[in-house]
Coordinates of C-alpha atoms and ligand atoms in Angstrom, one line a residue:
M1 CA 6.2 -10.5 -12.0
C2 CA 6.1 -7.9 -14.7
G3 CA 3.8 -4.9 -14.2
I4 CA 2.5 -2.2 -16.6
V5 CA 1.4 1.4 -16.0
G6 CA 0.4 3.9 -18.7
I7 CA -1.0 7.4 -18.5
N8 CA -2.4 9.9 -21.0
S9 CA -2.8 13.3 -19.4
S10 CA -2.1 17.0 -19.9
K11 CA 0.2 17.1 -16.9
P12 CA 3.7 15.6 -16.6
V13 CA 3.3 11.9 -15.8
T14 CA 6.7 10.3 -14.9
G15 CA 6.4 10.9 -11.1
V16 CA 2.9 9.4 -11.1
I17 CA 4.1 6.4 -13.1
I18 CA 7.0 5.8 -10.8
N19 CA 4.6 5.9 -7.8
S20 CA 2.3 3.4 -9.4
L21 CA 5.3 1.1 -10.2
K22 CA 6.0 1.1 -6.5
K23 CA 2.6 -0.4 -6.0
L24 CA 3.6 -3.2 -8.3
E25 CA 6.8 -4.0 -6.4
Y26 CA 5.1 -6.7 -4.4
R27 CA 4.8 -8.8 -7.6
G28 CA 8.6 -9.3 -7.6
Y29 CA 10.8 -7.8 -10.4
D30 CA 14.5 -7.2 -11.3
S31 CA 14.5 -3.9 -13.3
A32 CA 12.3 -1.0 -14.1
G33 CA 11.7 1.7 -16.7
V34 CA 9.6 4.5 -18.0
A35 CA 9.2 6.2 -21.4
V36 CA 7.4 9.5 -22.0
L37 CA 6.5 11.4 -25.1
N38 CA 7.3 15.1 -25.2
D39 CA 7.8 17.6 -28.0
G40 CA 7.6 14.8 -30.6
L41 CA 10.3 12.7 -28.9
I42 CA 10.3 9.4 -27.0
N43 CA 12.5 9.6 -23.9
E44 CA 13.4 6.4 -22.0
T45 CA 14.7 6.0 -18.4
K46 CA 15.6 2.5 -17.4
C47 CA 17.6 0.7 -14.7
E48 CA 18.4 -2.6 -13.2
G49 CA 17.1 -3.2 -9.6
R50 CA 14.6 -1.3 -7.6
V51 CA 12.1 1.4 -8.7
E52 CA 13.9 3.6 -6.1
N53 CA 16.9 3.6 -8.5
L54 CA 14.6 4.7 -11.3
E55 CA 13.3 7.5 -9.2
N56 CA 16.8 8.7 -8.4
I57 CA 17.7 8.8 -12.1
F58 CA 14.5 10.7 -12.8
L59 CA 15.1 13.2 -10.0
K60 CA 18.4 14.0 -11.7
N61 CA 17.4 14.2 -15.4
K62 CA 13.7 15.1 -15.0
N63 CA 12.7 13.3 -18.2
D64 CA 9.0 14.1 -18.3
G65 CA 6.0 14.5 -20.5
P66 CA 2.2 14.2 -20.5
V67 CA 2.0 10.7 -22.1
G68 CA 3.9 7.8 -20.8
I69 CA 4.3 4.1 -20.0
G70 CA 6.2 2.4 -17.2
H71 CA 7.2 -1.2 -16.4
V72 CA 8.7 -3.5 -13.7
R73 CA 10.3 -6.5 -15.4
W74 CA 10.8 -10.1 -14.1
A75 CA 13.3 -11.6 -16.5
T76 CA 12.1 -14.4 -18.9
H77 CA 14.2 -13.7 -22.0
G78 CA 17.6 -12.2 -21.3
I79 CA 19.3 -11.4 -18.0
P80 CA 18.1 -8.7 -15.6
S81 CA 19.9 -5.6 -16.9
Q82 CA 19.3 -2.0 -17.9
L83 CA 19.4 -3.0 -21.5
N84 CA 16.8 -5.7 -21.2
A85 CA 14.5 -3.5 -18.9
H86 CA 11.3 -2.2 -20.6
P87 CA 10.2 0.0 -22.3
H88 CA 11.8 -1.1 -25.6
S89 CA 11.9 1.8 -27.9
S90 CA 12.7 2.6 -31.5
E91 CA 12.8 6.1 -32.7
S92 CA 9.0 6.1 -33.2
V93 CA 7.5 3.4 -31.0
S94 CA 8.0 2.5 -27.3
V95 CA 6.6 -0.8 -25.8
V96 CA 6.1 -2.4 -22.4
H97 CA 5.1 -6.0 -22.2
N98 CA 4.0 -8.7 -19.7
G99 CA 4.0 -12.3 -20.9
I100 CA 6.0 -14.3 -23.4
I101 CA 6.1 -14.0 -27.2
E102 CA 6.6 -17.6 -28.1
N103 CA 7.5 -17.0 -31.8
S104 CA 9.9 -14.2 -31.0
T105 CA 13.0 -16.0 -32.5
I106 CA 11.5 -16.4 -35.9
L107 CA 9.9 -12.9 -35.9
K108 CA 13.3 -11.5 -35.0
K109 CA 15.0 -13.2 -37.9
H110 CA 12.4 -11.7 -40.4
L111 CA 12.7 -8.3 -38.9
I112 CA 16.6 -8.3 -39.0
R113 CA 16.3 -9.3 -42.7
A114 CA 14.0 -6.3 -43.2
G115 CA 16.8 -4.1 -41.7
H116 CA 15.8 -3.7 -38.1
Q117 CA 18.5 -3.6 -35.5
F118 CA 17.9 -5.1 -32.1
K119 CA 19.5 -3.8 -28.9
S120 CA 18.3 -6.3 -26.2
Q121 CA 17.9 -10.0 -25.7
T122 CA 14.2 -9.7 -24.9
D123 CA 11.2 -11.2 -26.8
T124 CA 9.5 -7.8 -26.2
E125 CA 11.7 -5.8 -28.6
V126 CA 10.2 -7.8 -31.5
I127 CA 6.9 -6.0 -30.8
T128 CA 8.5 -2.6 -31.1
H129 CA 10.0 -3.4 -34.5
L130 CA 6.9 -5.3 -35.7
I131 CA 4.7 -2.3 -35.2
S132 CA 7.3 0.1 -36.7
E133 CA 7.4 -2.1 -39.7
Y134 CA 3.5 -2.3 -40.1
L135 CA 3.2 1.5 -39.6
K136 CA 5.3 2.1 -42.7
K137 CA 2.3 1.1 -44.8
N138 CA -0.7 1.0 -42.5
D139 CA -2.7 3.1 -40.2
L140 CA -2.5 2.5 -36.4
K141 CA -5.5 0.2 -36.0
T142 CA -4.6 -1.9 -39.0
S143 CA -1.0 -2.2 -37.7
I144 CA -2.2 -3.4 -34.3
L145 CA -4.6 -5.9 -35.9
K146 CA -1.7 -7.2 -38.1
M147 CA 0.5 -7.4 -35.0
L148 CA -2.1 -9.4 -33.1
K149 CA -2.2 -12.0 -35.9
R150 CA 1.6 -12.4 -36.0
L151 CA 2.2 -12.7 -32.3
H152 CA 2.0 -16.1 -30.6
G153 CA 2.0 -16.5 -26.8
S154 CA 0.4 -14.5 -24.0
F155 CA 0.8 -10.8 -23.6
A156 CA -0.4 -7.6 -22.2
I157 CA 1.2 -4.7 -24.0
G158 CA 1.3 -0.9 -23.6
I159 CA 2.5 1.3 -26.5
I160 CA 3.2 5.0 -27.1
L161 CA 4.0 6.3 -30.5
K162 CA 5.9 9.4 -31.8
N163 CA 3.5 10.0 -34.7
F164 CA 0.3 9.4 -32.5
P165 CA 1.2 11.6 -29.5
D166 CA -2.4 11.8 -28.3
V167 CA -2.9 8.0 -27.6
V168 CA -1.7 5.2 -25.4
V169 CA -2.4 1.8 -26.9
G170 CA -3.2 -1.3 -24.8
V171 CA -3.4 -4.9 -26.2
R172 CA -4.2 -8.1 -24.4
R173 CA -4.0 -11.8 -25.0
G174 CA -3.7 -14.2 -22.0
S175 CA -2.1 -11.6 -19.6
P176 CA -4.4 -9.3 -17.7
L177 CA -4.7 -5.6 -18.6
A178 CA -7.0 -2.9 -17.2
V179 CA -8.0 0.6 -18.3
G180 CA -8.7 3.2 -15.6
Y181 CA -10.6 6.5 -15.8
G182 CA -9.6 9.8 -14.2
P183 CA -10.4 13.5 -14.5
N184 CA -9.2 14.6 -17.9
E185 CA -6.7 11.7 -18.0
N186 CA -7.0 8.0 -18.5
Y187 CA -4.7 5.0 -17.6
L188 CA -3.5 1.6 -18.5
G189 CA -2.4 -0.9 -15.9
S190 CA -1.6 -4.6 -15.6
D191 CA -4.1 -4.8 -12.7
S192 CA -6.3 -2.5 -10.7
Y193 CA -3.6 -2.3 -7.9
A194 CA -1.4 -0.5 -10.4
L195 CA -4.1 2.1 -10.8
K196 CA -5.4 2.3 -7.3
T197 CA -3.7 5.6 -6.4
M198 CA -5.4 7.2 -9.4
T199 CA -8.8 5.6 -9.8
N200 CA -11.1 2.8 -8.7
K201 CA -13.1 2.8 -12.0
V202 CA -11.7 0.3 -14.4
T203 CA -12.5 -1.8 -17.4
Y204 CA -10.7 -5.1 -18.0
L205 CA -9.8 -6.1 -21.6
D206 CA -10.6 -9.6 -22.7
D207 CA -8.4 -11.7 -24.9
D208 CA -7.5 -10.3 -28.3
E209 CA -9.1 -7.0 -27.5
F210 CA -7.2 -3.7 -27.8
C211 CA -7.8 -0.1 -26.8
F212 CA -6.8 3.4 -27.7
I213 CA -6.6 5.5 -24.5
Y214 CA -7.0 9.3 -25.1
K215 CA -7.0 12.0 -22.5
D216 CA -10.8 12.4 -22.5
H217 CA -12.1 9.0 -23.7
V218 CA -11.1 5.4 -24.4
E219 CA -12.0 3.4 -27.5
F220 CA -12.1 -0.4 -27.3
Y221 CA -11.8 -2.8 -30.3
S222 CA -12.4 -6.5 -30.8
A223 CA -10.0 -8.9 -32.5
D224 CA -11.6 -8.2 -35.9
G225 CA -11.2 -4.4 -35.4
E226 CA -14.9 -3.7 -34.5
K227 CA -15.5 -0.9 -32.0
I228 CA -17.0 -2.4 -28.8
N229 CA -18.5 -1.1 -25.6
K230 CA -17.0 -2.3 -22.3
E231 CA -18.3 -2.3 -18.8
I232 CA -16.8 0.1 -16.2
I233 CA -16.3 -1.6 -12.8
E234 CA -15.8 0.0 -9.4
V235 CA -13.0 -2.0 -7.7
S236 CA -13.3 -2.6 -4.0
S237 CA -11.7 -0.3 -1.5
E238 CA -10.4 -3.1 0.7
Q239 CA -7.4 -3.3 -1.6
S240 CA -6.2 -0.1 -0.1
D241 CA -4.7 -1.7 3.0
Y242 CA -1.0 -1.7 2.1
D243 CA 0.4 -0.4 5.4
K244 CA 3.2 -2.5 7.1
G245 CA 2.2 -1.1 10.5
N246 CA 4.7 -1.7 13.2
F247 CA 6.1 -4.8 11.6
K248 CA 9.5 -5.1 10.0
H249 CA 8.1 -7.0 7.0
Y250 CA 4.8 -7.5 5.3
M251 CA 5.2 -11.3 5.9
A252 CA 5.4 -10.7 9.7
K253 CA 2.3 -8.5 9.6
E254 CA 0.4 -11.0 7.5
I255 CA 1.2 -13.9 9.8
H256 CA 0.1 -11.9 12.8
E257 CA -3.0 -10.6 11.0
Q258 CA -4.4 -14.1 10.6
P259 CA -6.8 -14.1 13.7
V260 CA -8.3 -11.0 12.2
T261 CA -8.5 -12.2 8.6
I262 CA -10.0 -15.5 9.6
K263 CA -12.5 -13.7 11.7
A264 CA -13.4 -11.4 8.8
C265 CA -13.9 -14.4 6.5
L266 CA -16.0 -16.2 9.1
K267 CA -18.2 -13.1 9.4
E268 CA -18.8 -13.2 5.6
Y269 CA -19.7 -16.8 5.5
I270 CA -21.3 -17.8 8.7
D271 CA -24.8 -16.7 9.9
Q272 CA -24.1 -17.0 13.6
I273 CA -27.7 -16.6 14.6
N274 CA -29.0 -19.6 12.5
Q275 CA -25.6 -21.4 12.7
N276 CA -25.6 -21.8 9.0
I277 CA -23.0 -21.3 6.2
N278 CA -23.9 -18.7 3.6
I279 CA -22.7 -20.4 0.6
I280 CA -25.8 -20.3 -1.5
N281 CA -27.1 -19.9 -5.1
F282 CA -24.9 -22.5 -6.7
P283 CA -25.4 -22.2 -10.4
W284 CA -25.8 -26.1 -10.5
D285 CA -27.6 -28.8 -8.6
I286 CA -25.1 -29.9 -6.0
N287 CA -26.6 -33.3 -5.8
E288 CA -25.5 -34.0 -9.3
I289 CA -21.8 -33.4 -8.4
E290 CA -20.1 -36.8 -8.2
N291 CA -16.5 -35.7 -8.3
I292 CA -14.5 -32.6 -7.5
K293 CA -11.2 -31.6 -9.0
L294 CA -9.2 -29.1 -7.1
I295 CA -6.6 -27.2 -9.1
G296 CA -3.9 -24.7 -8.0
C297 CA -0.1 -23.9 -7.9
G298 CA 2.4 -23.8 -5.0
T299 CA 0.8 -22.9 -1.7
A300 CA -2.7 -22.8 -3.3
Y301 CA -2.1 -26.4 -4.4
H302 CA -1.3 -27.3 -0.8
S303 CA -4.7 -25.9 0.2
C304 CA -6.3 -28.1 -2.5
L305 CA -4.5 -31.2 -1.0
T306 CA -5.7 -30.4 2.5
A307 CA -9.3 -30.0 1.2
K308 CA -9.1 -33.4 -0.4
Y309 CA -8.9 -35.0 3.0
W310 CA -11.9 -32.9 4.3
I311 CA -14.1 -33.6 1.3
E312 CA -13.3 -37.3 1.4
Q313 CA -14.0 -37.4 5.1
L314 CA -17.2 -35.4 5.2
T315 CA -18.9 -36.1 1.9
N316 CA -19.4 -39.0 -0.5
I317 CA -17.9 -37.0 -3.3
E318 CA -14.8 -38.3 -5.1
V319 CA -11.9 -35.8 -5.0
E320 CA -8.8 -35.4 -7.1
T321 CA -6.2 -32.6 -6.9
D322 CA -4.1 -31.3 -9.7
I323 CA -1.2 -28.9 -10.2
A324 CA -2.4 -26.4 -12.8
S325 CA 0.7 -26.6 -15.0
E326 CA 0.3 -30.4 -15.3
F327 CA -3.5 -30.4 -15.7
R328 CA -3.5 -28.0 -18.6
Y329 CA -1.3 -30.2 -20.8
R330 CA -2.7 -33.6 -19.9
K331 CA -5.3 -35.6 -21.7
N332 CA -8.3 -34.9 -19.4
R333 CA -11.5 -36.8 -19.2
F334 CA -14.0 -34.1 -18.7
K335 CA -17.1 -35.3 -16.9
K336 CA -20.4 -33.5 -16.6
S337 CA -20.8 -34.7 -13.0
Q338 CA -17.5 -33.0 -12.1
L339 CA -17.0 -29.7 -10.4
Y340 CA -13.7 -27.9 -11.0
I341 CA -12.5 -25.7 -8.2
F342 CA -9.6 -23.3 -8.9
V343 CA -7.7 -21.9 -5.9
S344 CA -5.6 -18.8 -6.4
Q345 CA -4.7 -15.9 -4.1
S346 CA -4.0 -13.5 -7.0
G347 CA -6.5 -14.9 -9.4
E348 CA -4.0 -14.1 -12.1
T349 CA -1.7 -17.2 -12.1
A350 CA -1.2 -18.0 -15.8
D351 CA -1.3 -21.8 -15.3
T352 CA -4.4 -21.8 -13.1
Y353 CA -6.1 -19.4 -15.5
A354 CA -5.2 -21.7 -18.5
A355 CA -6.6 -24.7 -16.6
L356 CA -9.9 -22.7 -15.9
D357 CA -10.0 -21.7 -19.6
L358 CA -9.7 -25.3 -20.7
C359 CA -12.5 -26.3 -18.4
K360 CA -14.7 -23.5 -19.7
K361 CA -14.1 -24.5 -23.3
N362 CA -15.2 -28.0 -22.3
N363 CA -18.4 -26.6 -20.7
M364 CA -17.5 -27.8 -17.2
K365 CA -18.8 -26.4 -13.9
T366 CA -16.2 -24.0 -12.6
C367 CA -15.8 -22.4 -9.1
S368 CA -12.9 -20.2 -8.0
I369 CA -11.5 -19.4 -4.6
V370 CA -9.6 -16.2 -4.8
N371 CA -8.4 -13.2 -2.8
V372 CA -8.6 -10.6 -5.6
I373 CA -12.2 -10.6 -6.7
E374 CA -11.6 -8.4 -9.7
S375 CA -9.0 -10.9 -11.0
S376 CA -9.3 -12.8 -14.3
I377 CA -9.9 -16.2 -12.6
A378 CA -12.7 -14.7 -10.6
R379 CA -14.3 -12.9 -13.5
D380 CA -14.2 -16.0 -15.7
S381 CA -15.5 -18.6 -13.3
D382 CA -19.2 -19.6 -12.9
Y383 CA -19.1 -19.2 -9.2
V384 CA -16.7 -17.3 -7.0
L385 CA -15.9 -17.7 -3.3
P386 CA -13.6 -14.9 -2.1
I387 CA -11.3 -15.5 0.9
H388 CA -11.7 -11.9 2.3
C389 CA -8.2 -11.6 3.8
G390 CA -7.2 -8.2 2.3
P391 CA -4.2 -7.6 0.1
E392 CA -1.3 -10.0 0.6
V393 CA 2.0 -8.2 -0.2
G394 CA 4.7 -10.6 1.0
V395 CA 5.6 -12.9 -1.9
A396 CA 5.3 -16.0 0.4
S397 CA 1.7 -16.7 0.9
T398 CA 0.6 -16.9 4.6
K399 CA -2.8 -15.4 5.4
A400 CA -4.1 -16.3 2.0
F401 CA -3.3 -19.9 2.6
L402 CA -5.3 -20.0 5.8
G403 CA -8.1 -18.1 4.0
Q404 CA -8.1 -20.6 1.2
L405 CA -8.2 -23.5 3.8
L406 CA -11.1 -21.8 5.6
V407 CA -13.3 -21.3 2.5
L408 CA -12.5 -24.8 1.3
Y409 CA -13.5 -26.2 4.7
L410 CA -16.7 -24.2 4.8
L411 CA -17.6 -25.3 1.3
T412 CA -17.0 -28.9 2.4
L413 CA -19.3 -28.5 5.3
K414 CA -22.0 -26.9 3.2
L415 CA -21.8 -29.6 0.6
S416 CA -21.9 -32.3 3.2
V417 CA -25.0 -31.0 4.9
E418 CA -26.8 -30.1 1.7
R419 CA -26.2 -33.6 0.3
K420 CA -27.1 -35.1 3.7
D421 CA -23.7 -36.7 4.1
V422 CA -23.5 -35.3 7.6
S423 CA -26.4 -34.7 10.0
Q424 CA -27.6 -31.2 11.0
A425 CA -26.4 -31.8 14.5
K426 CA -22.8 -32.6 13.3
Y427 CA -22.9 -29.6 10.9
K428 CA -23.8 -27.2 13.7
E429 CA -21.2 -28.7 16.0
K430 CA -18.5 -28.2 13.4
I431 CA -19.7 -24.6 12.8
K432 CA -19.3 -24.0 16.5
S433 CA -15.7 -25.3 16.4
V434 CA -14.7 -23.3 13.4
L435 CA -15.8 -20.1 15.1
M436 CA -13.2 -20.7 17.7
L437 CA -10.4 -20.5 15.1
P438 CA -9.5 -16.7 15.5
K439 CA -8.9 -17.1 19.2
L440 CA -7.0 -20.4 18.8
I441 CA -4.8 -19.0 16.0
K442 CA -4.0 -15.9 18.2
E443 CA -3.0 -18.2 21.1
T444 CA -0.9 -20.4 18.8
L445 CA 1.0 -17.3 17.6
S446 CA 2.5 -17.1 21.1
T447 CA 4.8 -20.0 20.1
E448 CA 6.8 -17.3 18.3
N449 CA 9.7 -17.1 20.7
E450 CA 10.3 -20.8 20.8
I451 CA 10.2 -21.0 17.0
Q452 CA 12.6 -18.1 16.7
E453 CA 15.1 -20.2 18.8
A454 CA 14.6 -23.3 16.7
A455 CA 15.0 -21.3 13.4
K456 CA 18.7 -20.9 14.0
D457 CA 19.4 -24.6 13.4
F458 CA 17.2 -24.6 10.2
A459 CA 18.8 -21.4 8.9
H460 CA 22.3 -23.0 9.0
A461 CA 21.3 -26.5 7.9
K462 CA 22.5 -28.2 4.7
G463 CA 19.0 -29.6 4.3
S464 CA 15.9 -30.5 6.2
M465 CA 12.7 -32.5 6.1
F466 CA 9.1 -31.9 7.0
L467 CA 7.0 -34.9 7.8
G468 CA 3.3 -35.5 8.5
R469 CA 0.4 -37.9 7.9
G470 CA -3.2 -37.3 6.9
Y471 CA -4.1 -33.6 7.1
S472 CA -0.6 -32.9 8.4
F473 CA 1.0 -34.1 5.1
P474 CA 0.0 -31.1 3.0
I475 CA 1.0 -28.9 5.9
A476 CA 4.4 -30.5 5.9
L477 CA 4.7 -29.7 2.1
E478 CA 3.7 -26.1 2.9
G479 CA 6.2 -25.8 5.7
A480 CA 9.0 -27.1 3.4
L481 CA 8.0 -24.8 0.6
K482 CA 8.1 -21.8 2.9
L483 CA 11.6 -22.6 4.2
K484 CA 12.9 -23.2 0.7
E485 CA 11.5 -20.0 -0.8
L486 CA 12.5 -17.7 2.1
A487 CA 15.7 -19.1 3.6
Y488 CA 16.9 -20.9 0.5
V489 CA 17.5 -24.0 2.6
H490 CA 16.8 -27.3 0.9
A491 CA 13.6 -28.7 2.5
E492 CA 11.6 -31.7 1.6
G493 CA 8.0 -32.3 2.6
Y494 CA 7.2 -36.0 2.8
P495 CA 4.4 -38.3 4.1
A496 CA 5.9 -39.6 7.4
G497 CA 4.9 -43.2 6.4
E498 CA 7.0 -43.1 3.2
M499 CA 10.3 -42.3 4.9
K500 CA 11.5 -45.9 5.0
H501 CA 10.8 -46.3 1.3
G502 CA 13.9 -44.1 0.5
P503 CA 14.2 -40.7 2.1
L504 CA 15.3 -42.2 5.5
A505 CA 18.7 -42.6 3.8
L506 CA 19.0 -38.8 3.8
I507 CA 18.9 -38.5 7.6
E508 CA 22.3 -37.9 9.1
Q509 CA 23.6 -36.7 12.5
G510 CA 22.2 -33.3 13.4
M511 CA 19.9 -32.9 10.4
P512 CA 16.9 -30.7 11.5
V513 CA 13.6 -32.4 10.8
V514 CA 10.1 -31.1 11.5
V515 CA 7.5 -33.7 12.5
I516 CA 3.9 -32.6 12.5
A517 CA 2.0 -34.9 14.8
P518 CA -1.0 -33.4 16.6
R519 CA -3.0 -35.8 18.6
D520 CA -5.3 -37.0 15.8
E521 CA -5.9 -40.5 14.4
F522 CA -2.5 -40.6 12.9
Y523 CA -0.6 -39.5 16.0
K524 CA 0.8 -42.8 17.2
K525 CA 1.9 -43.8 13.7
T526 CA 3.7 -40.5 13.1
V527 CA 5.4 -40.7 16.5
S528 CA 6.8 -44.1 15.5
N529 CA 8.1 -42.7 12.2
M530 CA 9.6 -39.8 14.2
Q531 CA 11.4 -42.3 16.4
E532 CA 13.0 -43.9 13.3
V533 CA 14.3 -40.5 12.3
I534 CA 15.7 -39.7 15.8
S535 CA 17.4 -43.1 15.9
R536 CA 19.4 -42.2 12.8
G537 CA 20.6 -38.9 14.2
G538 CA 17.8 -36.6 13.1
K539 CA 17.2 -33.5 15.3
V540 CA 13.5 -33.5 15.5
L541 CA 11.3 -30.4 16.1
L542 CA 7.9 -31.9 16.9
I543 CA 4.8 -29.8 16.2
S544 CA 2.0 -31.3 18.3
N545 CA -1.0 -29.9 20.2
K546 CA -1.6 -29.3 23.9
S547 CA -2.5 -32.4 25.8
T548 CA -2.3 -33.8 29.3
D549 CA -0.7 -37.1 28.2
E550 CA 3.1 -36.8 27.7
I551 CA 4.7 -37.9 24.5
S552 CA 6.8 -41.0 25.1
S553 CA 9.7 -40.2 23.0
E554 CA 13.4 -40.2 23.8
N555 CA 16.0 -37.7 22.5
L556 CA 13.4 -35.3 21.1
W557 CA 15.2 -32.1 20.3
K558 CA 12.3 -29.6 20.7
K559 CA 8.5 -29.7 21.0
I560 CA 6.1 -26.9 20.2
D561 CA 2.4 -27.3 21.1
V562 CA -0.3 -25.5 19.2
E563 CA -3.7 -25.1 20.7
T564 CA -6.2 -28.0 20.8
V565 CA -9.2 -28.2 18.5
N566 CA -11.1 -30.9 16.7
D567 CA -9.0 -32.9 14.3
D568 CA -10.3 -31.4 11.0
L569 CA -9.2 -27.9 12.1
L570 CA -5.6 -28.8 13.2
P571 CA -4.1 -27.7 9.9
F572 CA -5.1 -24.1 10.7
L573 CA -3.0 -24.2 13.8
T574 CA 0.0 -26.4 12.8
T575 CA 0.6 -24.1 9.9
I576 CA 1.4 -21.1 12.1
P577 CA 4.7 -22.3 13.7
L578 CA 5.9 -23.4 10.2
Q579 CA 5.3 -19.9 8.8
L580 CA 7.2 -18.4 11.7
L581 CA 10.0 -20.9 11.3
A582 CA 10.6 -19.9 7.7
Y583 CA 10.3 -16.2 8.5
Y584 CA 12.9 -16.4 11.3
A585 CA 15.3 -18.6 9.4
A586 CA 15.3 -16.0 6.5
H587 CA 15.6 -13.2 9.0
I588 CA 18.7 -14.8 10.7
L589 CA 20.3 -15.1 7.3
G590 CA 19.5 -11.5 6.4
Y591 CA 17.5 -12.3 3.2
D592 CA 14.9 -10.1 1.6
I593 CA 11.9 -11.7 3.3
D594 CA 9.1 -10.0 1.4
K595 CA 10.8 -10.4 -2.0
P596 CA 12.7 -13.6 -2.1
R597 CA 15.1 -14.1 -5.0
N598 CA 13.8 -15.3 -8.4
L599 CA 10.2 -15.2 -7.2
A600 CA 7.2 -13.1 -8.0
K601 CA 3.9 -12.6 -6.2
S602 CA 1.7 -12.9 -9.2
V603 CA 3.0 -15.5 -11.7
T604 CA 1.5 -14.3 -14.9
V605 CA 3.8 -16.3 -17.2
E606 CA 3.8 -20.0 -17.5
Ligands
F6R701 C1 4.4 -19.6 -2.0 C2 3.5 -19.0 -2.9 C3 3.2 -19.5 -4.3 C4 1.8 -19.3 -4.7 C5 1.6 -19.7 -6.2 C6 0.2 -19.5 -6.6 O1 4.5 -19.0 -0.8 O2 2.9 -17.9 -2.6 O3 3.5 -20.9 -4.3 O4 0.9 -19.9 -3.9 O5 2.5 -19.0 -7.0 O6 -0.2 -18.2 -6.6 P1 -1.7 -17.8 -6.6 O7 -2.3 -18.3 -5.3 O8 -1.8 -16.3 -6.7 O9 -2.4 -18.5 -7.8

């Protein structure tokens, strides 16, 4: 999704901005641009497509200067094109923007009536003209304050101005924005990743705050124009691991990294000597928690769905799950006895953040499970549980999903023992099993060749289905999501027991269907459902686990066995072949695996 970089320096900045924009490529984008201020003029360079194209244009025309802003755009208003790429500049103002200006149509009408001419189809250009208009009669601070009052929606904005050549302005409402500090230069970025090659010292703006970034200092202002002091945070160095290693794609690296990332997370949370889970210092009495609501989007939502089964199984707490974009607009009954858990890899997903914000405004207990600990969701939750899996660059979430599952599982175990829903003996036994996961995940990765073979049929299919029961149902949803987003093959995840209530009609001769049926309590029932699919011509790839008893099924197309582990932990293993399946299907089709079309890593607009 869109990303912002700004620099105020005494040296030329375009090259540095372009390098920082490359750091933001993982977010997904369709065009890029940079504007610099030099000798009293604003110079823009913009292009459709990759930052690499922008770099090539820059190398030819050497448009440079000591003060500048850059942007990668993910289209919301107007098609991806050079014209719609940011920055959007008038003669005196240049603007980059993340988010959506909800009242842009009405503002545009007023501005056109006042004589402004628009070049692009974007909502952002309204900001450029609005500031230019206010600056006719006001100083810079008053103009920004007036602009903040007029704009509706969510935004992070970076601005440079011809008549204020010593400043870069940053404005935030709803979309994250960070300020970074360097030697005799300072920076603006949509997150700390954007600034990581330049500094690890950052300040995050809060909603309706703005800042003036000078070369040697930064001034922060509140929504009423008062000067404020803000904390400087040192961001963690673990974010520096962006190397693809020997892998062709980040996604392949991230799938194969999972034994290591799960081990790292276990190390953070499990005291192996005392066989205890280090989830402590809850800011509330956990015995007062009667219900848990788990909220997330996409893959993170699937980890919430999986955790529902665990929490129901191992504690007496009632559990509900919600998709953040639905939760935030529903009439919610907020209960004091409820704990709200927000799951988000990036910690910046706009809908998940809005759901958290709603809960905070209603004085609810909030906990977040995130990968990026400096993120907005982490910063604004009462309690944070990081997943410790290092930066995830591939747009399709893999290692973060397993990390989310692990933290949710450990949290469930901790709640269950603290509330005395399970015995100490059972708790310790489960800790022992969970410690086996890194080894079992590694062994399960050896199914790669078999999966690669099966992927051919999925890659060329018109459509496919993923079926499972119990814990395997959310994993079926996750497998289908991965295939859709990477190989662009229609895939539906379904509870296996629901097939005969409608979707069985979709099954036709040769349709590839994944059935997830490890030997758990649902096994026999799922195998019966599988048989119904096979009888109607479905070509079934069965994902089960190693066992001595043979599966009594006729006409099964292929079977892949993951390792064996206790039932609760099977989702960690059955997920692996599904990640590989989507990866190889996309690979066969030659798609851009790390940056699938239309998608972004960090979904900072609703
Ligand atoms: C799919 C995927 C997305 C994200 C979703 C939420 O592979 O990655 O569905 O899970 O956009 O993102 P986060 O976890 O950053 O809130």
